[in-house]
Amino acid sequence: MSPCTHKPLLSHLLVLLAVTALAACNPSTESGGNSDNGNGDGGGGNGGNDNNGDLVELDYGVGFVLVMDPAPNQIALRGYGTGQIPETTRLAVQVLDNDLNPVAGHDVSFAITDSTGGPELTRDSATTGSDGSASTILRSGTVQGTTQVEVSMDLLDSNGNVIEQDVHVATTQPVSMHTAAPVTDGMSLSADVFNPEGYDYNGIPVQVTVHLGDIHRNPVADGTQVNFLASTGLVDPVCTTDNGACTIEWRSAHPRGDGRVDILARTNGNDAFVDTNGNSRFDLGESYEPQGEPFVDTEGTGQFDPGDFFWDLSGTGDYTPADPGAHYKGIGCTEDALEHGHCDERAVVFNNIVLVASGSDLRLDPEPTDVSVSDTVIYQMVDQNGNVPPAGSDLSINCTDASATALDSEVPERPGALFGPWPVVINYGDDPGSCTLEVQSPNGLPQRYTISVN
Ligand SMILES: [Ca+2]
Ligand SMILES: [Ca+2]
Ligand SMILES: [Ca+2]
């Protein structure tokens, strides 16, 4: 996208390379700025980095400072840095004169607005290079939150004389700091339809969305990968989160079994723990919940049972349940906890969702028989496996002389119980006659029952 894309740089190289990186940009093709306050871009040949920035006019009309947006603007709390989300971010400014030419050799100072939890700058002042830029590195602290960095400098007249010293000229865009690590009790799954008409048709889709949070119930780092498997049908193998969620598609296909569909999602993360001292990190003595190996809870018992599919992460050849004496698994342990063997591996964060691939061959169970006027009868609508009918299935009534009305006859996309009938209540009117009851799925053939109302 940009002619001057920069890969993430190691923090110890960042300061040295920042100047080079800015200078390497071709200003004629850089959009430069996109500020919230509507200030201009870095136009006029002084466009900045491949992130955006705010162009701020200096007091006394002595030039401008281009404040680059932090890149990235979300960082991990100290101890939680990963390849996906680092613990540092670079903050850069570019000092420009009234003609938007870079001002070299100018001292710029930086200061953190909120130091709660100990975020720090690698340096609190820098001198602009030949391209007018100066930068520092913000290193995260241990408390979740947001901070900004204030930029100050002396204002000089055109002769280089100081008009005013150490003037606060700008504040960077906010940088948020959070653990961003999935936690074992922070994964949940949802589906747009729980009873697709997938038993008799291939390729009927269900969108399954996973939501994933950290110990503060903030979204995990963007780009976190979540893997999926399903007991029947076809499922996309992986999605990557954006703002704490991502969606995959399940599609009906062989094998089908009895229509039950178990979908399991998993990723790596942290054991849930109680952060009694509020430092966002696992300390010795804090309680935590070790996990057993991930499994597909096939019969919905809430526990592993023989026959449930599982991942043999331990390589023992059998299912390994949670060990109450296991070390805390994850990242973000304190030094003491690390020395005692905690945080030596990642926890597996997983959860299940159950769907049913409903069939198209519907019936009423038991088979309707003749009724008396004014009767109220509950009919059980089921598919050929005894499961709930597909979403959109309906019971319709056509009567001659008689009249009848059905309550809640259309099956919704979230029918509650999946492995049983959908009950429909019919009130027969006061007049004798005959009625035809017809049950039909959206794609199936109708099943008709004609009864007398006596
Ligand atoms: Ca703690
Ligand atoms: Ca089970
Ligand atoms: Ca095992």
Short mmCIF file of C-alpha atoms and ligand atoms in Angstrom, two decimals:
data_model
loop_
_atom_site.label_atom_id
_atom_site.label_comp_id
_atom_site.label_asym_id
_atom_site.label_seq_id
_atom_site.Cartn_x
_atom_site.Cartn_y
_atom_site.Cartn_z
CA MET A 1 0.00 0.00 0.00
CA SER A 2 2.69 2.42 0.97
CA PRO A 3 5.98 2.96 -0.77
CA CYS A 4 7.70 3.12 2.60
CA THR A 5 6.36 0.19 4.53
CA HIS A 6 8.46 -0.76 7.48
CA LYS A 7 8.46 -4.09 9.18
CA PRO A 8 8.20 -3.93 12.96
CA LEU A 9 11.62 -3.08 14.25
CA LEU A 10 13.36 -4.42 17.31
CA SER A 11 13.14 -1.85 20.03
CA HIS A 12 16.88 -1.39 20.36
CA LEU A 13 17.09 -0.60 16.69
CA LEU A 14 14.06 1.58 16.53
CA VAL A 15 15.58 4.80 17.69
CA LEU A 16 18.48 4.52 15.27
CA LEU A 17 16.31 3.48 12.36
CA ALA A 18 13.46 5.89 12.89
CA VAL A 19 15.25 8.74 11.20
CA THR A 20 16.21 6.58 8.25
CA ALA A 21 12.69 5.29 7.98
CA LEU A 22 11.20 8.75 7.83
CA ALA A 23 13.76 9.98 5.39
CA ALA A 24 13.22 7.02 3.09
CA CYS A 25 9.61 7.90 2.46
CA ASN A 26 8.76 9.42 -0.86
CA PRO A 27 6.80 12.46 0.22
CA SER A 28 5.06 12.90 -3.11
CA THR A 29 3.21 9.60 -2.66
CA GLU A 30 2.55 9.68 1.06
CA SER A 31 -0.82 10.74 2.34
CA GLY A 32 0.82 11.72 5.60
CA GLY A 33 -1.89 12.91 7.88
CA ASN A 34 -5.42 12.09 8.81
CA SER A 35 -5.96 13.81 12.07
CA ASP A 36 -9.05 13.84 14.23
CA ASN A 37 -9.04 17.59 14.41
CA GLY A 38 -9.00 18.03 10.69
CA ASN A 39 -5.50 19.38 10.53
CA GLY A 40 -3.73 18.76 7.31
CA ASP A 41 -1.47 16.01 6.21
CA GLY A 42 2.22 16.11 5.85
CA GLY A 43 1.89 17.60 2.40
CA GLY A 44 4.21 20.02 0.80
CA GLY A 45 6.87 17.42 0.44
CA ASN A 46 7.24 16.54 4.08
CA GLY A 47 4.93 13.58 4.41
CA GLY A 48 5.76 11.30 7.25
CA ASN A 49 5.84 7.65 8.02
CA ASP A 50 3.47 4.96 6.84
CA ASN A 51 1.27 5.72 9.82
CA ASN A 52 -0.79 8.89 9.94
CA GLY A 53 -0.05 12.00 11.89
CA ASP A 54 -1.39 15.32 13.10
CA LEU A 55 0.15 18.52 11.77
CA VAL A 56 0.14 21.09 14.57
CA GLU A 57 0.93 24.76 13.97
CA LEU A 58 3.34 26.21 16.53
CA ASP A 59 2.64 29.37 18.50
CA TYR A 60 4.04 32.67 17.19
CA GLY A 61 3.75 31.23 13.67
CA VAL A 62 7.24 29.77 13.81
CA GLY A 63 6.51 26.50 12.05
CA PHE A 64 4.82 23.18 12.56
CA VAL A 65 5.28 19.86 14.26
CA LEU A 66 3.99 16.69 12.64
CA VAL A 67 3.05 14.25 15.42
CA MET A 68 2.99 10.73 14.05
CA ASP A 69 0.34 8.34 15.32
CA PRO A 70 1.84 5.71 17.64
CA ALA A 71 2.66 2.56 15.72
CA PRO A 72 1.19 0.38 17.08
CA ASN A 73 -1.38 2.18 19.23
CA GLN A 74 -2.11 -0.92 21.31
CA ILE A 75 0.64 -2.65 23.24
CA ALA A 76 0.77 -5.55 25.66
CA LEU A 77 1.23 -5.06 29.36
CA ARG A 78 4.73 -5.78 30.62
CA GLY A 79 5.29 -9.52 30.55
CA TYR A 80 2.56 -10.13 27.96
CA GLY A 81 4.40 -9.16 24.80
CA THR A 82 4.16 -11.64 21.93
CA GLY A 83 4.90 -11.70 18.24
CA GLN A 84 1.39 -10.41 17.68
CA ILE A 85 1.42 -7.57 20.16
CA PRO A 86 4.65 -6.04 21.47
CA GLU A 87 5.28 -4.28 24.77
CA THR A 88 6.67 -1.17 23.08
CA THR A 89 5.61 1.40 20.56
CA ARG A 90 7.47 4.14 18.74
CA LEU A 91 6.48 7.76 19.07
CA ALA A 92 7.91 10.15 16.50
CA VAL A 93 7.57 13.81 15.63
CA GLN A 94 8.89 15.86 12.76
CA VAL A 95 9.72 19.53 13.27
CA LEU A 96 9.05 21.70 10.23
CA ASP A 97 9.53 25.37 9.45
CA ASN A 98 6.92 27.64 7.92
CA ASP A 99 7.75 26.32 4.46
CA LEU A 100 7.35 22.77 5.77
CA ASN A 101 11.05 22.10 5.44
CA PRO A 102 12.58 19.90 8.15
CA VAL A 103 14.32 21.58 11.05
CA ALA A 104 17.43 19.66 12.08
CA GLY A 105 19.27 19.85 15.40
CA HIS A 106 16.25 20.91 17.45
CA ASP A 107 15.76 19.49 20.94
CA VAL A 108 12.40 17.86 21.64
CA SER A 109 11.29 16.47 25.00
CA PHE A 110 8.71 13.78 25.74
CA ALA A 111 6.68 13.12 28.89
CA ILE A 112 4.05 10.48 29.77
CA THR A 113 0.64 11.84 30.75
CA ASP A 114 -0.39 8.90 32.95
CA SER A 115 2.31 6.80 34.59
CA THR A 116 -0.03 4.44 36.47
CA GLY A 117 1.50 0.98 36.43
CA GLY A 118 4.89 2.24 35.39
CA PRO A 119 4.93 2.79 31.63
CA GLU A 120 8.18 4.51 30.68
CA LEU A 121 10.00 6.14 27.82
CA THR A 122 13.38 4.88 26.68
CA ARG A 123 14.43 8.53 26.50
CA ASP A 124 12.68 11.73 27.43
CA SER A 125 14.41 13.96 24.95
CA ALA A 126 15.90 13.74 21.49
CA THR A 127 17.41 16.03 18.90
CA THR A 128 15.90 16.17 15.44
CA GLY A 129 17.89 14.67 12.63
CA SER A 130 18.43 16.02 9.15
CA ASP A 131 14.83 15.23 8.22
CA GLY A 132 13.53 17.08 11.30
CA SER A 133 12.39 13.95 13.08
CA ALA A 134 12.91 12.82 16.65
CA SER A 135 11.46 9.80 18.39
CA THR A 136 11.27 7.81 21.58
CA ILE A 137 9.97 4.40 22.59
CA LEU A 138 7.08 3.90 25.03
CA ARG A 139 7.41 0.73 27.10
CA SER A 140 4.23 -0.59 28.72
CA GLY A 141 3.60 -0.80 32.43
CA THR A 142 1.74 -3.42 34.44
CA VAL A 143 -1.67 -1.80 34.77
CA GLN A 144 -4.24 -1.87 32.04
CA GLY A 145 -5.15 1.55 30.69
CA THR A 146 -4.34 4.28 28.24
CA THR A 147 -1.59 6.84 28.17
CA GLN A 148 -0.37 9.61 25.91
CA VAL A 149 2.91 11.40 25.52
CA GLU A 150 3.30 15.16 25.63
CA VAL A 151 5.77 16.78 23.27
CA SER A 152 7.58 19.98 24.30
CA MET A 153 10.27 22.12 22.75
CA ASP A 154 11.71 25.62 22.70
CA LEU A 155 10.14 27.96 20.15
CA LEU A 156 12.68 29.88 18.08
CA ASP A 157 12.33 32.87 15.82
CA SER A 158 13.70 32.94 12.29
CA ASN A 159 17.09 33.99 13.62
CA GLY A 160 17.29 31.02 15.98
CA ASN A 161 16.63 33.04 19.11
CA VAL A 162 14.46 31.51 21.83
CA ILE A 163 11.00 33.07 21.98
CA GLU A 164 9.72 30.77 24.71
CA GLN A 165 11.31 27.79 26.43
CA ASP A 166 9.96 24.27 26.84
CA VAL A 167 6.52 24.85 25.34
CA HIS A 168 4.06 21.98 25.29
CA VAL A 169 3.31 21.82 21.59
CA ALA A 170 1.34 18.62 21.14
CA THR A 171 0.11 15.38 22.66
CA THR A 172 0.31 12.07 20.84
CA GLN A 173 -2.70 9.94 20.08
CA PRO A 174 -3.47 7.53 22.96
CA VAL A 175 -1.72 4.21 23.39
CA SER A 176 -3.73 1.50 25.12
CA MET A 177 -2.05 -1.16 27.21
CA HIS A 178 -3.72 -4.45 27.98
CA THR A 179 -2.78 -8.09 28.40
CA ALA A 180 -4.41 -9.05 25.08
CA ALA A 181 -3.89 -12.72 26.01
CA PRO A 182 -6.84 -15.14 25.73
CA VAL A 183 -7.92 -16.50 29.09
CA THR A 184 -9.50 -19.91 29.64
CA ASP A 185 -12.82 -18.52 30.88
CA GLY A 186 -12.91 -15.81 28.20
CA MET A 187 -14.02 -17.77 25.11
CA SER A 188 -17.62 -18.05 23.97
CA LEU A 189 -19.23 -19.25 20.77
CA SER A 190 -22.43 -18.32 19.01
CA ALA A 191 -24.18 -19.31 15.77
CA ASP A 192 -26.58 -17.49 13.47
CA VAL A 193 -28.73 -20.62 13.23
CA PHE A 194 -28.67 -23.67 15.49
CA ASN A 195 -30.90 -25.93 13.36
CA PRO A 196 -29.92 -25.58 9.68
CA GLU A 197 -31.63 -27.85 7.19
CA GLY A 198 -28.39 -29.76 6.74
CA TYR A 199 -29.28 -33.41 7.17
CA ASP A 200 -30.60 -33.94 3.64
CA TYR A 201 -28.70 -31.15 1.87
CA ASN A 202 -25.01 -30.41 1.44
CA GLY A 203 -23.50 -26.98 1.83
CA ILE A 204 -26.11 -25.44 4.11
CA PRO A 205 -24.06 -22.81 5.98
CA VAL A 206 -23.95 -21.71 9.60
CA GLN A 207 -21.85 -18.74 10.68
CA VAL A 208 -20.13 -19.49 13.98
CA THR A 209 -18.57 -16.57 15.83
CA VAL A 210 -16.04 -16.83 18.63
CA HIS A 211 -15.58 -14.01 21.13
CA LEU A 212 -12.31 -13.96 23.00
CA GLY A 213 -11.24 -11.79 25.91
CA ASP A 214 -8.34 -11.38 28.34
CA ILE A 215 -8.39 -11.29 32.15
CA HIS A 216 -9.70 -7.72 32.10
CA ARG A 217 -12.43 -8.74 29.63
CA ASN A 218 -10.79 -6.65 26.95
CA PRO A 219 -10.52 -8.03 23.41
CA VAL A 220 -7.48 -10.18 22.77
CA ALA A 221 -4.79 -8.98 20.37
CA ASP A 222 -6.01 -8.53 16.81
CA GLY A 223 -4.80 -11.41 14.69
CA THR A 224 -5.14 -14.05 17.42
CA GLN A 225 -5.70 -17.37 15.65
CA VAL A 226 -8.52 -19.66 16.71
CA ASN A 227 -8.67 -23.21 15.36
CA PHE A 228 -11.85 -25.21 14.85
CA LEU A 229 -12.93 -28.77 14.35
CA ALA A 230 -16.35 -30.37 13.99
CA SER A 231 -17.71 -33.84 14.65
CA THR A 232 -19.76 -33.86 11.45
CA GLY A 233 -20.05 -31.78 8.28
CA LEU A 234 -17.30 -29.38 7.21
CA VAL A 235 -15.85 -26.49 9.18
CA ASP A 236 -13.34 -23.78 8.32
CA PRO A 237 -10.13 -24.62 10.19
CA VAL A 238 -9.10 -21.21 11.49
CA CYS A 239 -10.03 -17.58 11.87
CA THR A 240 -8.08 -14.60 13.19
CA THR A 241 -9.66 -12.15 15.59
CA ASP A 242 -10.46 -8.52 14.99
CA ASN A 243 -11.56 -6.58 18.08
CA GLY A 244 -11.90 -9.82 20.04
CA ALA A 245 -14.02 -11.82 17.62
CA CYS A 246 -13.93 -13.76 14.39
CA THR A 247 -16.31 -15.91 12.41
CA ILE A 248 -16.00 -19.20 10.56
CA GLU A 249 -18.50 -21.13 8.47
CA TRP A 250 -19.74 -24.64 9.09
CA ARG A 251 -21.42 -26.39 6.15
CA SER A 252 -23.49 -29.51 6.05
CA ALA A 253 -21.81 -32.55 4.49
CA HIS A 254 -21.01 -36.18 5.28
CA PRO A 255 -20.55 -37.59 7.80
CA ARG A 256 -23.88 -36.73 9.40
CA GLY A 257 -24.41 -39.22 12.19
CA ASP A 258 -27.73 -38.57 13.88
CA GLY A 259 -27.65 -34.89 12.99
CA ARG A 260 -25.72 -33.70 16.04
CA VAL A 261 -22.89 -31.27 15.24
CA ASP A 262 -20.21 -30.51 17.84
CA ILE A 263 -17.87 -27.67 16.99
CA LEU A 264 -14.82 -27.04 19.13
CA ALA A 265 -12.71 -23.89 19.07
CA ARG A 266 -9.27 -23.64 20.62
CA THR A 267 -6.38 -21.25 20.91
CA ASN A 268 -3.43 -20.69 23.21
CA GLY A 269 -3.65 -18.40 26.19
CA ASN A 270 -3.63 -18.14 29.95
CA ASP A 271 -5.22 -20.06 32.79
CA ALA A 272 -7.86 -17.96 34.49
CA PHE A 273 -6.58 -16.64 37.83
CA VAL A 274 -7.64 -14.32 40.62
CA ASP A 275 -5.37 -11.27 40.53
CA THR A 276 -5.52 -10.47 44.23
CA ASN A 277 -2.88 -7.73 44.14
CA GLY A 278 -4.12 -6.10 40.93
CA ASN A 279 -0.81 -6.14 39.09
CA SER A 280 -2.33 -7.99 36.11
CA ARG A 281 0.28 -10.74 36.55
CA PHE A 282 0.20 -14.18 38.08
CA ASP A 283 1.90 -14.12 41.50
CA LEU A 284 2.74 -17.07 43.71
CA GLY A 285 -0.23 -17.82 45.94
CA GLU A 286 -2.90 -16.51 43.58
CA SER A 287 -5.56 -19.09 42.77
CA TYR A 288 -5.96 -20.36 39.22
CA GLU A 289 -7.87 -22.95 37.26
CA PRO A 290 -5.75 -25.61 35.53
CA GLN A 291 -7.37 -27.08 32.42
CA GLY A 292 -7.57 -30.64 31.20
CA GLU A 293 -6.99 -31.48 27.55
CA PRO A 294 -9.54 -29.93 25.20
CA PHE A 295 -12.37 -32.23 24.25
CA VAL A 296 -15.59 -32.26 22.29
CA ASP A 297 -18.37 -32.81 24.80
CA THR A 298 -20.28 -35.11 22.46
CA GLU A 299 -23.21 -35.95 24.70
CA GLY A 300 -23.28 -32.58 26.40
CA THR A 301 -22.51 -33.98 29.85
CA GLY A 302 -20.22 -31.07 30.70
CA GLN A 303 -17.29 -33.41 31.29
CA PHE A 304 -15.00 -35.71 29.37
CA ASP A 305 -16.51 -39.15 28.81
CA PRO A 306 -15.04 -42.15 26.97
CA GLY A 307 -15.79 -41.66 23.28
CA ASP A 308 -15.54 -37.85 23.40
CA PHE A 309 -12.95 -36.62 20.90
CA PHE A 310 -9.96 -34.97 22.60
CA TRP A 311 -6.58 -33.51 21.81
CA ASP A 312 -3.84 -35.57 23.41
CA LEU A 313 -1.63 -32.59 24.10
CA SER A 314 0.39 -34.49 26.70
CA GLY A 315 1.11 -37.39 24.32
CA THR A 316 0.01 -39.98 26.87
CA GLY A 317 -2.35 -41.70 24.47
CA ASP A 318 -5.33 -41.09 26.72
CA TYR A 319 -7.32 -38.18 28.00
CA THR A 320 -5.48 -36.14 30.63
CA PRO A 321 -7.86 -34.31 32.98
CA ALA A 322 -7.08 -31.13 34.85
CA ASP A 323 -4.34 -31.59 37.43
CA PRO A 324 -5.00 -29.43 40.49
CA GLY A 325 -1.25 -29.43 41.19
CA ALA A 326 -0.26 -28.30 37.71
CA HIS A 327 1.76 -25.13 37.25
CA TYR A 328 -0.01 -22.00 36.09
CA LYS A 329 0.03 -21.97 32.29
CA GLY A 330 0.29 -18.76 30.31
CA ILE A 331 2.42 -15.66 30.05
CA GLY A 332 2.71 -12.71 32.39
CA CYS A 333 4.07 -14.50 35.50
CA THR A 334 6.08 -12.51 38.01
CA GLU A 335 9.74 -13.38 38.52
CA ASP A 336 8.94 -15.38 41.67
CA ALA A 337 6.25 -17.36 39.89
CA LEU A 338 8.61 -18.03 36.96
CA GLU A 339 11.26 -19.32 39.33
CA HIS A 340 8.75 -21.80 40.72
CA GLY A 341 8.01 -23.23 37.29
CA HIS A 342 4.83 -21.35 36.42
CA CYS A 343 4.34 -19.92 32.93
CA ASP A 344 6.53 -22.63 31.40
CA GLU A 345 3.91 -23.27 28.72
CA ARG A 346 0.73 -21.77 27.32
CA ALA A 347 -2.71 -22.90 28.41
CA VAL A 348 -5.20 -24.19 25.87
CA VAL A 349 -8.30 -22.02 25.72
CA PHE A 350 -11.26 -23.92 24.28
CA ASN A 351 -15.03 -24.09 24.12
CA ASN A 352 -17.80 -26.02 22.37
CA ILE A 353 -20.96 -25.18 20.54
CA VAL A 354 -23.60 -27.71 19.55
CA LEU A 355 -25.81 -27.47 16.45
CA VAL A 356 -28.16 -29.92 14.81
CA ALA A 357 -28.26 -30.67 11.09
CA SER A 358 -32.03 -30.98 10.92
CA GLY A 359 -33.69 -33.24 8.38
CA SER A 360 -36.29 -32.31 5.77
CA ASP A 361 -38.59 -35.28 6.37
CA LEU A 362 -40.93 -33.92 9.01
CA ARG A 363 -43.77 -35.56 10.85
CA LEU A 364 -46.07 -35.02 13.75
CA ASP A 365 -45.59 -37.37 16.64
CA PRO A 366 -47.83 -39.07 17.54
CA GLU A 367 -49.80 -39.12 14.30
CA PRO A 368 -52.84 -36.80 14.54
CA THR A 369 -56.22 -38.46 15.01
CA ASP A 370 -59.76 -37.14 15.00
CA VAL A 371 -60.60 -34.51 17.61
CA SER A 372 -63.67 -33.01 19.21
CA VAL A 373 -64.82 -29.43 18.75
CA SER A 374 -63.13 -27.01 21.15
CA ASP A 375 -60.24 -29.42 21.75
CA THR A 376 -56.78 -28.02 22.40
CA VAL A 377 -54.08 -30.45 21.28
CA ILE A 378 -50.28 -30.27 21.53
CA TYR A 379 -48.51 -31.81 18.52
CA GLN A 380 -44.81 -32.67 18.43
CA MET A 381 -43.12 -31.72 15.19
CA VAL A 382 -39.85 -33.63 14.56
CA ASP A 383 -37.51 -34.57 11.74
CA GLN A 384 -36.69 -38.15 10.73
CA ASN A 385 -34.06 -38.41 13.50
CA GLY A 386 -36.38 -37.17 16.21
CA ASN A 387 -34.54 -33.83 16.25
CA VAL A 388 -36.01 -30.36 16.12
CA PRO A 389 -37.11 -29.40 12.57
CA PRO A 390 -35.02 -26.95 10.54
CA ALA A 391 -35.40 -23.21 11.12
CA GLY A 392 -38.33 -21.93 9.09
CA SER A 393 -40.30 -25.17 9.22
CA ASP A 394 -43.98 -24.62 9.79
CA LEU A 395 -47.27 -26.28 10.49
CA SER A 396 -50.16 -24.98 8.39
CA ILE A 397 -53.86 -25.77 8.74
CA ASN A 398 -56.61 -25.90 6.13
CA CYS A 399 -60.12 -26.60 7.40
CA THR A 400 -63.48 -27.22 5.76
CA ASP A 401 -66.43 -26.01 7.87
CA ALA A 402 -64.30 -26.35 11.00
CA SER A 403 -61.77 -23.78 12.11
CA ALA A 404 -58.47 -24.18 13.94
CA THR A 405 -55.58 -21.93 14.95
CA ALA A 406 -51.97 -22.87 15.77
CA LEU A 407 -49.72 -21.10 18.25
CA ASP A 408 -46.02 -20.56 17.52
CA SER A 409 -45.97 -23.10 14.74
CA GLU A 410 -42.89 -21.76 12.90
CA VAL A 411 -39.60 -23.17 14.14
CA PRO A 412 -37.09 -20.38 14.96
CA GLU A 413 -33.34 -20.32 14.35
CA ARG A 414 -32.72 -20.69 18.06
CA PRO A 415 -35.26 -23.28 19.12
CA GLY A 416 -33.76 -24.09 22.52
CA ALA A 417 -33.83 -27.89 22.77
CA LEU A 418 -32.19 -29.30 19.62
CA PHE A 419 -32.58 -33.02 20.17
CA GLY A 420 -36.30 -33.33 20.55
CA PRO A 421 -39.57 -32.16 19.01
CA TRP A 422 -40.89 -28.67 18.45
CA PRO A 423 -44.28 -28.57 20.18
CA VAL A 424 -47.19 -26.80 18.51
CA VAL A 425 -50.49 -26.06 20.21
CA ILE A 426 -53.67 -26.14 18.08
CA ASN A 427 -57.00 -24.81 19.26
CA TYR A 428 -59.90 -26.32 17.31
CA GLY A 429 -62.93 -24.10 16.99
CA ASP A 430 -66.52 -24.66 17.87
CA ASP A 431 -67.65 -25.93 14.46
CA PRO A 432 -67.44 -29.51 13.27
CA GLY A 433 -65.79 -30.27 9.95
CA SER A 434 -62.42 -31.48 8.77
CA CYS A 435 -58.89 -30.07 8.86
CA THR A 436 -55.68 -30.87 7.03
CA LEU A 437 -52.51 -30.33 9.03
CA GLU A 438 -49.41 -29.92 6.93
CA VAL A 439 -45.82 -29.85 8.21
CA GLN A 440 -43.04 -28.78 5.90
CA SER A 441 -39.42 -27.69 6.11
CA PRO A 442 -38.22 -24.83 3.87
CA ASN A 443 -36.76 -27.29 1.33
CA GLY A 444 -38.69 -30.47 2.05
CA LEU A 445 -41.90 -32.04 0.85
CA PRO A 446 -45.06 -31.48 2.92
CA GLN A 447 -46.41 -34.19 5.17
CA ARG A 448 -50.24 -33.98 5.41
CA TYR A 449 -52.70 -35.28 7.95
CA THR A 450 -56.44 -34.98 7.46
CA ILE A 451 -58.59 -35.31 10.55
CA SER A 452 -62.22 -34.85 11.46
CA VAL A 453 -63.41 -32.34 14.02
CA ASN A 454 -66.54 -33.86 15.55
CA CA B 1 -1.18 -10.67 40.62
CA CA B 2 -19.00 -35.59 27.55
CA CA B 3 -3.20 -36.97 27.33
#
